[in-house]
PDB file of C-alpha atoms in Angstrom:
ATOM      1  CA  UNK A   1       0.000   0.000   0.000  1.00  0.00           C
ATOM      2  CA  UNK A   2       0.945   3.767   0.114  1.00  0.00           C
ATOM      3  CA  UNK A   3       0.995   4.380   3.376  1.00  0.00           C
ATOM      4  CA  UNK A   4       1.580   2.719   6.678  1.00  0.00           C
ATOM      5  CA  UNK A   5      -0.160   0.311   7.768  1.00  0.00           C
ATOM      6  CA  UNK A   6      -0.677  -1.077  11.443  1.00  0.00           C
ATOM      7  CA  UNK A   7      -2.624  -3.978  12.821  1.00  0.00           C
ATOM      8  CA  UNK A   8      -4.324  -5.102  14.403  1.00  0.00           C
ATOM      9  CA  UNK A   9      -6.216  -1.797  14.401  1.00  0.00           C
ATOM     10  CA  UNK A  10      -7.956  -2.935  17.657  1.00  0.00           C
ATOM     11  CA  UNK A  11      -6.717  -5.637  20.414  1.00  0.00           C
ATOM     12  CA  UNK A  12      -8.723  -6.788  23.779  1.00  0.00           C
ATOM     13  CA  UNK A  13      -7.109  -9.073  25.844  1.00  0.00           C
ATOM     14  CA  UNK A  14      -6.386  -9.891  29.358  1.00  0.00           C
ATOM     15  CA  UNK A  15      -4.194  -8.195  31.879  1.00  0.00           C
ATOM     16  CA  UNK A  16      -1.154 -10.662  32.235  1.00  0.00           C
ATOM     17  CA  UNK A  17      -1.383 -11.790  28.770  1.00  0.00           C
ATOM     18  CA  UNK A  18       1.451 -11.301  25.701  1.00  0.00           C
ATOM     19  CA  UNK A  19       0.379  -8.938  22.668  1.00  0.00           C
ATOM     20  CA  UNK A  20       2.223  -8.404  19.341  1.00  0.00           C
ATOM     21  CA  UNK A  21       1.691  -5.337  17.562  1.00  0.00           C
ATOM     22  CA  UNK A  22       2.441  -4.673  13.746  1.00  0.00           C
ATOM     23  CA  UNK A  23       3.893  -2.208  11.581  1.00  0.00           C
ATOM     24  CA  UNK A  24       4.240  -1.894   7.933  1.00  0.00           C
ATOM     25  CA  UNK A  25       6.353   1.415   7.058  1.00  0.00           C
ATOM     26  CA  UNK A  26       5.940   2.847   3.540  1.00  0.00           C
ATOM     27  CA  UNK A  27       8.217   0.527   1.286  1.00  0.00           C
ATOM     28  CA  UNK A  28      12.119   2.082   1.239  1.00  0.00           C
ATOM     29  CA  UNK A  29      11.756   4.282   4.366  1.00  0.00           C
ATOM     30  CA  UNK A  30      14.484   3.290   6.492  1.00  0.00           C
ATOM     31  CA  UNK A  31      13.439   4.688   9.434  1.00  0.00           C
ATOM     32  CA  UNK A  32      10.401   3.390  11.600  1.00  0.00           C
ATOM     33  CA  UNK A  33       9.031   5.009  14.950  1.00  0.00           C
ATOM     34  CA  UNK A  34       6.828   3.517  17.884  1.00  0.00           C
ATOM     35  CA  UNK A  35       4.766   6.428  19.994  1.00  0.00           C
ATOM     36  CA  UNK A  36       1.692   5.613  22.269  1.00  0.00           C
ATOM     37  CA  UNK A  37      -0.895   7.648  23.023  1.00  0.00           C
ATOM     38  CA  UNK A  38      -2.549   6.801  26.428  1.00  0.00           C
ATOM     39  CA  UNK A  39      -6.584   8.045  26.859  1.00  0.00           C
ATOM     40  CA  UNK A  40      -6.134  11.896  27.609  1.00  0.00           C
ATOM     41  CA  UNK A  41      -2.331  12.241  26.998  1.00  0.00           C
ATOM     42  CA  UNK A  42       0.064  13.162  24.428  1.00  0.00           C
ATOM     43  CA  UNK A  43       2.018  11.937  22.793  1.00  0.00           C
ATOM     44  CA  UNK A  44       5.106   9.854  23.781  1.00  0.00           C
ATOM     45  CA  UNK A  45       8.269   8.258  21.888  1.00  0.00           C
ATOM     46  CA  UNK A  46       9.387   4.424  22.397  1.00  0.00           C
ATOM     47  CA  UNK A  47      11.533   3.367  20.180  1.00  0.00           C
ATOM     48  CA  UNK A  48      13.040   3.996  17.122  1.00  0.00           C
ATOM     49  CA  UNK A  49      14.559   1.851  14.222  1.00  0.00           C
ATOM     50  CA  UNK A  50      17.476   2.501  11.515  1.00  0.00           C
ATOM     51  CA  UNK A  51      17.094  -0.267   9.483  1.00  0.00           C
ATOM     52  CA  UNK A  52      16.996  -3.132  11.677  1.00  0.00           C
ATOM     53  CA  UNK A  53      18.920  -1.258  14.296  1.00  0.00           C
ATOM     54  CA  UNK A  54      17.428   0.402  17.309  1.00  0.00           C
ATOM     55  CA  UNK A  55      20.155   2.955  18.681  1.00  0.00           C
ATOM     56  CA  UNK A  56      17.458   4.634  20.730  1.00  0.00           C
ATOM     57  CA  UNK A  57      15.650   2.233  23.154  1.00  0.00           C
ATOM     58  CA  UNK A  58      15.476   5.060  25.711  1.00  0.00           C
ATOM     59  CA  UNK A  59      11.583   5.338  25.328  1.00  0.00           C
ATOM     60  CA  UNK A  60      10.728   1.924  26.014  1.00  0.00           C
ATOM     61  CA  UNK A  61       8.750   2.288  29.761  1.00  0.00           C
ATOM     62  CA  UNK A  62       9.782  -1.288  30.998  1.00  0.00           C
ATOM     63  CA  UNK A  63      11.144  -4.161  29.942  1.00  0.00           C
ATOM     64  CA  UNK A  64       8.103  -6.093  29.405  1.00  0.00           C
ATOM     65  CA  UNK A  65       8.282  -3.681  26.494  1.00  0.00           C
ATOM     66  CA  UNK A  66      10.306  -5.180  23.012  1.00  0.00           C
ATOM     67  CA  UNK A  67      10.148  -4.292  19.297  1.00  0.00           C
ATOM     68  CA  UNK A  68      11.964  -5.846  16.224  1.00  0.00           C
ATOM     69  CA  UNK A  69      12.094  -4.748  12.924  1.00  0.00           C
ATOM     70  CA  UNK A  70      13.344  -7.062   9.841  1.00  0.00           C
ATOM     71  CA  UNK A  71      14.438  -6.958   6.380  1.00  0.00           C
ATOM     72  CA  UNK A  72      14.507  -3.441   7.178  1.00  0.00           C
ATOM     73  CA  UNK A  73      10.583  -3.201   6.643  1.00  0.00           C
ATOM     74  CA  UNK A  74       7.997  -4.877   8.998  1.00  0.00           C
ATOM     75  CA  UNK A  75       8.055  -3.881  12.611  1.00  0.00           C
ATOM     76  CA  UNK A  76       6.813  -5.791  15.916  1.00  0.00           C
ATOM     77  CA  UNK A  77       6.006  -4.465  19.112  1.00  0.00           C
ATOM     78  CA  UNK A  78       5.824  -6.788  21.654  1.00  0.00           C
ATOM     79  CA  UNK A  79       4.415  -6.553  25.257  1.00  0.00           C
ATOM     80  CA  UNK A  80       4.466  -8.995  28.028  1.00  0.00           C
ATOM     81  CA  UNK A  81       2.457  -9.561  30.537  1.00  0.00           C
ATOM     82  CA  UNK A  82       0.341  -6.659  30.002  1.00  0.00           C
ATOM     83  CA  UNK A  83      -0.477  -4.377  32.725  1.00  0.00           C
ATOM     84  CA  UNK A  84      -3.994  -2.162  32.766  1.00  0.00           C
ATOM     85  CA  UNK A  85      -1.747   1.036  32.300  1.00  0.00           C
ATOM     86  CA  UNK A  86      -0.431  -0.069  28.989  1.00  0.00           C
ATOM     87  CA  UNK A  87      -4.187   0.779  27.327  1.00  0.00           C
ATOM     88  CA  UNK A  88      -2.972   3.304  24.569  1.00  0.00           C
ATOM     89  CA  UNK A  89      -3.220   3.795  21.146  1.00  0.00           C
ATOM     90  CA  UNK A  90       0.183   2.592  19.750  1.00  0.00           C
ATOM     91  CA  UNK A  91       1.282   4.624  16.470  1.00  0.00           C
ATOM     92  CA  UNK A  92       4.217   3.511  14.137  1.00  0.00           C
ATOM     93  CA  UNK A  93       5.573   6.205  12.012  1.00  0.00           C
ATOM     94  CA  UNK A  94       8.402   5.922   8.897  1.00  0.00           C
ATOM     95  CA  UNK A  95      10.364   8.212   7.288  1.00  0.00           C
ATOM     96  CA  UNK A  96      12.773   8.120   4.252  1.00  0.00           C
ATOM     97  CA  UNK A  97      15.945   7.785   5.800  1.00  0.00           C
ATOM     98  CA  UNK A  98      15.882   8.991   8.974  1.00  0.00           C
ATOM     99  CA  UNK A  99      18.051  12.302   8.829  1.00  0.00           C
ATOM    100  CA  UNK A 100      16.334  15.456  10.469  1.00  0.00           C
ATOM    101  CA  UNK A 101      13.941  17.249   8.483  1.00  0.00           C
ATOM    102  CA  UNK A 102      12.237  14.223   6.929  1.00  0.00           C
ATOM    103  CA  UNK A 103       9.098  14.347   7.583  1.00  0.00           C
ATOM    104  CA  UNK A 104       7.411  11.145   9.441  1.00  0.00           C
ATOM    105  CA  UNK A 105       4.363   9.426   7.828  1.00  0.00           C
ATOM    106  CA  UNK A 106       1.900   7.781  10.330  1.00  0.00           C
ATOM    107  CA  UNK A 107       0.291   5.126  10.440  1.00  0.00           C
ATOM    108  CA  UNK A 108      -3.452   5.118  11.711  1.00  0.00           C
ATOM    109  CA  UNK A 109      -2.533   3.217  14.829  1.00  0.00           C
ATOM    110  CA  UNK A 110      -3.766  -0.094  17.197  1.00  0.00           C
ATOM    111  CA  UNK A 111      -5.878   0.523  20.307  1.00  0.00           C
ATOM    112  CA  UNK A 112      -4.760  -1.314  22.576  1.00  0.00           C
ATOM    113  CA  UNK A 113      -7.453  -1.928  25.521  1.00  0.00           C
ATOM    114  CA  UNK A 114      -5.855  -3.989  28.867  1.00  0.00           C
ATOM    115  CA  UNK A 115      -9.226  -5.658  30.349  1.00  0.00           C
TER     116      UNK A 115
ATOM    117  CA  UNK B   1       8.278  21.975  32.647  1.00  0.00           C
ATOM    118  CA  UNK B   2       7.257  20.368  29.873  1.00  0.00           C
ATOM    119  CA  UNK B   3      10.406  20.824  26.588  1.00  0.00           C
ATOM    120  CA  UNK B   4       7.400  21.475  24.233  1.00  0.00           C
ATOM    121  CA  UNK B   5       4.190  23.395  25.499  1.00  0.00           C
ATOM    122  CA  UNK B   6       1.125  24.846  23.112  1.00  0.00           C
ATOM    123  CA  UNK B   7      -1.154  27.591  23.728  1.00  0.00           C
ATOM    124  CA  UNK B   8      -3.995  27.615  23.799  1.00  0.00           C
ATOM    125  CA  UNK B   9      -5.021  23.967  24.874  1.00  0.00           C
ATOM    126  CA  UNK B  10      -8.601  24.412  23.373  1.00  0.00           C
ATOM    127  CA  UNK B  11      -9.450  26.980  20.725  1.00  0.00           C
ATOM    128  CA  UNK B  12     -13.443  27.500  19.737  1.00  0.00           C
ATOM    129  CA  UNK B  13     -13.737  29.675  16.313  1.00  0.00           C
ATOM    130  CA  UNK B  14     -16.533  30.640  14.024  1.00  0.00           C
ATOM    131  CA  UNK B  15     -16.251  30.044  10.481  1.00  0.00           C
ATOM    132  CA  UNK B  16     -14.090  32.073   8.791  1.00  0.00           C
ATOM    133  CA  UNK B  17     -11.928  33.337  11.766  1.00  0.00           C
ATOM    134  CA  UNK B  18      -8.078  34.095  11.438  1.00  0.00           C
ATOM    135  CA  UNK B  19      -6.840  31.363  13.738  1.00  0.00           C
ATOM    136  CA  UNK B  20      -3.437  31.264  15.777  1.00  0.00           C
ATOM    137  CA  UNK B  21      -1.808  28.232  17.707  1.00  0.00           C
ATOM    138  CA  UNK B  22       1.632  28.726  19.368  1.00  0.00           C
ATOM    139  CA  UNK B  23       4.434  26.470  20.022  1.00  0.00           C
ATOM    140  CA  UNK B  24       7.611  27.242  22.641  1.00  0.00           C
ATOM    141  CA  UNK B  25      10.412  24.773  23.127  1.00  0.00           C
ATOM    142  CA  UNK B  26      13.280  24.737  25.545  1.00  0.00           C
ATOM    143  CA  UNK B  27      15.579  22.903  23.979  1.00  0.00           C
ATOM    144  CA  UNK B  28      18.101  22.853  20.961  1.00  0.00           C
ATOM    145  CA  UNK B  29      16.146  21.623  18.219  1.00  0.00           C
ATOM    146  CA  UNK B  30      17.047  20.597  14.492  1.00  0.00           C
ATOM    147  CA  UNK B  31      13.754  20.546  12.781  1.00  0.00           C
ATOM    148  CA  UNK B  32       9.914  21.377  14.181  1.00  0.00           C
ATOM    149  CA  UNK B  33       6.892  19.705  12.925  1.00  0.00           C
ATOM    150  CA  UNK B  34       3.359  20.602  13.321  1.00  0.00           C
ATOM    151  CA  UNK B  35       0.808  17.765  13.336  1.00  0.00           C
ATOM    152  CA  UNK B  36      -3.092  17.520  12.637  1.00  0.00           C
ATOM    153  CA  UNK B  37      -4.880  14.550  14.591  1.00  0.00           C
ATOM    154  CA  UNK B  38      -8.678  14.240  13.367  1.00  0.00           C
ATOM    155  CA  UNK B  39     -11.165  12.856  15.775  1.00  0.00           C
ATOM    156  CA  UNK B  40     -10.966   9.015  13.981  1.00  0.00           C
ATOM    157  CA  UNK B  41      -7.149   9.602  15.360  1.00  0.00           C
ATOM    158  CA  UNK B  42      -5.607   9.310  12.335  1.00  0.00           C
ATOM    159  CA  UNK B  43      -2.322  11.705  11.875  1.00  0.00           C
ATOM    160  CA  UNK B  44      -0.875  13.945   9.047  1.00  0.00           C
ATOM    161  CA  UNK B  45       2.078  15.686   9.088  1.00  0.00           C
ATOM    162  CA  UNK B  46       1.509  18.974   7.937  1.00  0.00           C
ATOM    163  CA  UNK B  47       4.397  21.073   7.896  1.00  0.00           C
ATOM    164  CA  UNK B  48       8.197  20.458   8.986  1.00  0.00           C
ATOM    165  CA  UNK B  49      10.567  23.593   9.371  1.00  0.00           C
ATOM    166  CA  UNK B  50      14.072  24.540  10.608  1.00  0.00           C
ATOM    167  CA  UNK B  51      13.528  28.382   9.352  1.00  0.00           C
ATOM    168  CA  UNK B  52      11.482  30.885   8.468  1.00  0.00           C
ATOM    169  CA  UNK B  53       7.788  30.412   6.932  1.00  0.00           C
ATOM    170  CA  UNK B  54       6.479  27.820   5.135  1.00  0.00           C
ATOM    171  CA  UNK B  55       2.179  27.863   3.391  1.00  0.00           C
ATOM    172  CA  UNK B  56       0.399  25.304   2.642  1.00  0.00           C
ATOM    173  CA  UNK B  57      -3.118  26.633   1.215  1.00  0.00           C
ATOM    174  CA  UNK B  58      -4.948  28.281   3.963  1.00  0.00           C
ATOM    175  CA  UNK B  59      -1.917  27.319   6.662  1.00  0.00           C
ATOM    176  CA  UNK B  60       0.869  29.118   7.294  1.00  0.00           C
ATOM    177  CA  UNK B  61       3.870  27.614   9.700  1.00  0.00           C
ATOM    178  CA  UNK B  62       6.506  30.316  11.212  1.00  0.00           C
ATOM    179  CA  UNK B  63       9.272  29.558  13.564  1.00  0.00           C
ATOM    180  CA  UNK B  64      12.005  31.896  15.276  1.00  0.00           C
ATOM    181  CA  UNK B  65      14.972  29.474  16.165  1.00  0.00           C
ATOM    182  CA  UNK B  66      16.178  32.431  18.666  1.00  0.00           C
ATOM    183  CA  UNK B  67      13.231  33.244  20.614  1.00  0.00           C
ATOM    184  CA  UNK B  68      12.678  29.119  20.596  1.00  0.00           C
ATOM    185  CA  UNK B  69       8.933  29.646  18.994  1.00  0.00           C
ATOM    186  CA  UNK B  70       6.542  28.558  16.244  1.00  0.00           C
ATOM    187  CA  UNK B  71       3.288  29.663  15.044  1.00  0.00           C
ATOM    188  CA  UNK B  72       0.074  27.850  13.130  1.00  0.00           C
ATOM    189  CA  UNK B  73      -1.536  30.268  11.121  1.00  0.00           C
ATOM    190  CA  UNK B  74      -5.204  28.982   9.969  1.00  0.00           C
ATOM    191  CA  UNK B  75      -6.995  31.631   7.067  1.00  0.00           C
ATOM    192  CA  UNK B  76     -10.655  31.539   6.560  1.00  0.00           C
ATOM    193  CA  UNK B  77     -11.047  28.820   8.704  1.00  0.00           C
ATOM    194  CA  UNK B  78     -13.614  25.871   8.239  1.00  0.00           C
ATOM    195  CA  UNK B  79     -15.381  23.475  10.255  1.00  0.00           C
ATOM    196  CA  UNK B  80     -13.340  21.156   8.308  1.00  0.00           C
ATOM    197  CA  UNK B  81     -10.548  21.988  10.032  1.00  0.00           C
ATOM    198  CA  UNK B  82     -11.357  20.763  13.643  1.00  0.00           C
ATOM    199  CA  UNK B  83      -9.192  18.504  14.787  1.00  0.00           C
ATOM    200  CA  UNK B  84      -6.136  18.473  17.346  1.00  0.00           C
ATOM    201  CA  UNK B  85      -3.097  20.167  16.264  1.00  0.00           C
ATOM    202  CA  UNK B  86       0.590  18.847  17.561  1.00  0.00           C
ATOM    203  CA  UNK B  87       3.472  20.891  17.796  1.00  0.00           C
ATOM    204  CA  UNK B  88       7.068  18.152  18.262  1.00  0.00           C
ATOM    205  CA  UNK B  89      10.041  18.886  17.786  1.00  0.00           C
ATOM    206  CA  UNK B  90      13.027  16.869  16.941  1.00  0.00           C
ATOM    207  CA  UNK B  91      15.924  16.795  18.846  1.00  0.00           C
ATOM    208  CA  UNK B  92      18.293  14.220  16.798  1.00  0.00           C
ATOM    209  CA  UNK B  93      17.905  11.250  14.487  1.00  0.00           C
ATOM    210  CA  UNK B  94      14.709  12.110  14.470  1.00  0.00           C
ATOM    211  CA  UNK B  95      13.148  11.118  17.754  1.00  0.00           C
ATOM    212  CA  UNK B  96      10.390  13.937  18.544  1.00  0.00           C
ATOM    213  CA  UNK B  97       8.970  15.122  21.340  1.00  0.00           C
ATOM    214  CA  UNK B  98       5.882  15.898  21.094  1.00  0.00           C
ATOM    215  CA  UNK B  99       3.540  19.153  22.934  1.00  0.00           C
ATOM    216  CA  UNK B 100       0.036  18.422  24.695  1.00  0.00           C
ATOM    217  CA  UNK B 101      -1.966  19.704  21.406  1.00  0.00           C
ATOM    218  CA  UNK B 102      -4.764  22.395  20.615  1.00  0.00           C
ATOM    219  CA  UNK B 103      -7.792  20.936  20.392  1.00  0.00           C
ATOM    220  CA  UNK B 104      -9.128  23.347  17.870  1.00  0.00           C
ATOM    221  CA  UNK B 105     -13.442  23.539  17.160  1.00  0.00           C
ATOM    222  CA  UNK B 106     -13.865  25.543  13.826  1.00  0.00           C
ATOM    223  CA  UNK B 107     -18.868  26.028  14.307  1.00  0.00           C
ATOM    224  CA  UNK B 108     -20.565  26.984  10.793  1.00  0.00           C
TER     225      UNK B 108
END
């Protein structure tokens, strides 16, 4: 597709259980973002990927929190043993190559929902 | 203190109004983005700017690297144009941090 594309676009599940979020960046970015937006907040940085490479983890708020990216393309976002505080809308965002002043292309997001 | 703060944090206008949103950093920034978040949540990147002015149709982006500011300039606004709008800037490699939004309600 054009754009980026995230899914699921909605999750339930269980506090205590693992979720797996996915991103799709717009084919030859090289740069992919993860931001969350909790109910009422802004928004707030996670983690960001060069390629496959994550030199910035420094947004990640524990470590039941985990992403991959491979090939240089699809992104996960993994969360384990989900807490009811982790209920957010979880946005992935690519740009071309990650330099400043490249402008970052969202995608529409998964709401997450911690029962 | 938050690095990024917007003002106001909700704006009402009638159609038509000449609408302002403002944007003040702290910190040494490299780019600044403004953002437009419709009620479905969805987000668009509307401008990005290091300098000066930059118009997109009825917007208009201005920053002022010394005095650490940026302004969203809305012309002949529309109810079309309600949504929340997201000041971030970027610090390096492109991480952004992002302000608390204008929630922005253009009534016909």
């Amino acid at each position: 597709g054009a754009g980026v594309s995230q899914s699921p676009s909605n999750k339930v599940t269980e506090k205590g259980k693992d979720v797996e979020l996915r991103c799709d960046p717009i084919s030859g970015h090289t740069a992919l973002y993860w931001y969350r937006q909790s109910l009422g907040q802004g928004l707030e940085f996670l983690i960001y990927f060069q390629g496959n490479s994550a030199p910035d983890k420094s947004g990640l708020p524990s470590d039941r929190f985990s992403a991959e990216r491979t090939g240089g393309s699809v992104s996960t976002l993994t969360i384990q043993r989900t807490q009811q505080e982790d209920s957010a809308v979880y946005l992935c965002a690519s740009s071309l190559t990650g330099w400043s002043n490249q402008p970052q292309h969202f995608g529409d997001g998964t709401r997450l929902s911690i029962l | 203190k938050n690095e990024v703060e917007q003002s106001p944090q909700n704006l009402t206008a009638q159609e038509g109004e000449f609408i302002t949103i403002n944007c003040s950093y702290s910190v040494g920034i490299s780019a600044l983005h403004w953002l437009q978040q419709h009620p479905g949540g969805g987000i668009v990147s509307l401008f990005m700017l290091s300098s000066g002015k930059k118009k997109h149709g009825r917007l208009i982006a201005t920053i002022n690297i010394q005095e650490k500011h940026s302004s969203l300039h809305i012309t002949a606004s529309h109810p079309r144009d309600s949504a929340v709008y997201i000041c971030a800037v970027e610090r390096r490699a492109d991480k952004l941090i992002f302000g608390t939004g204008t929630r922005l309600q253009v009534f016909p």
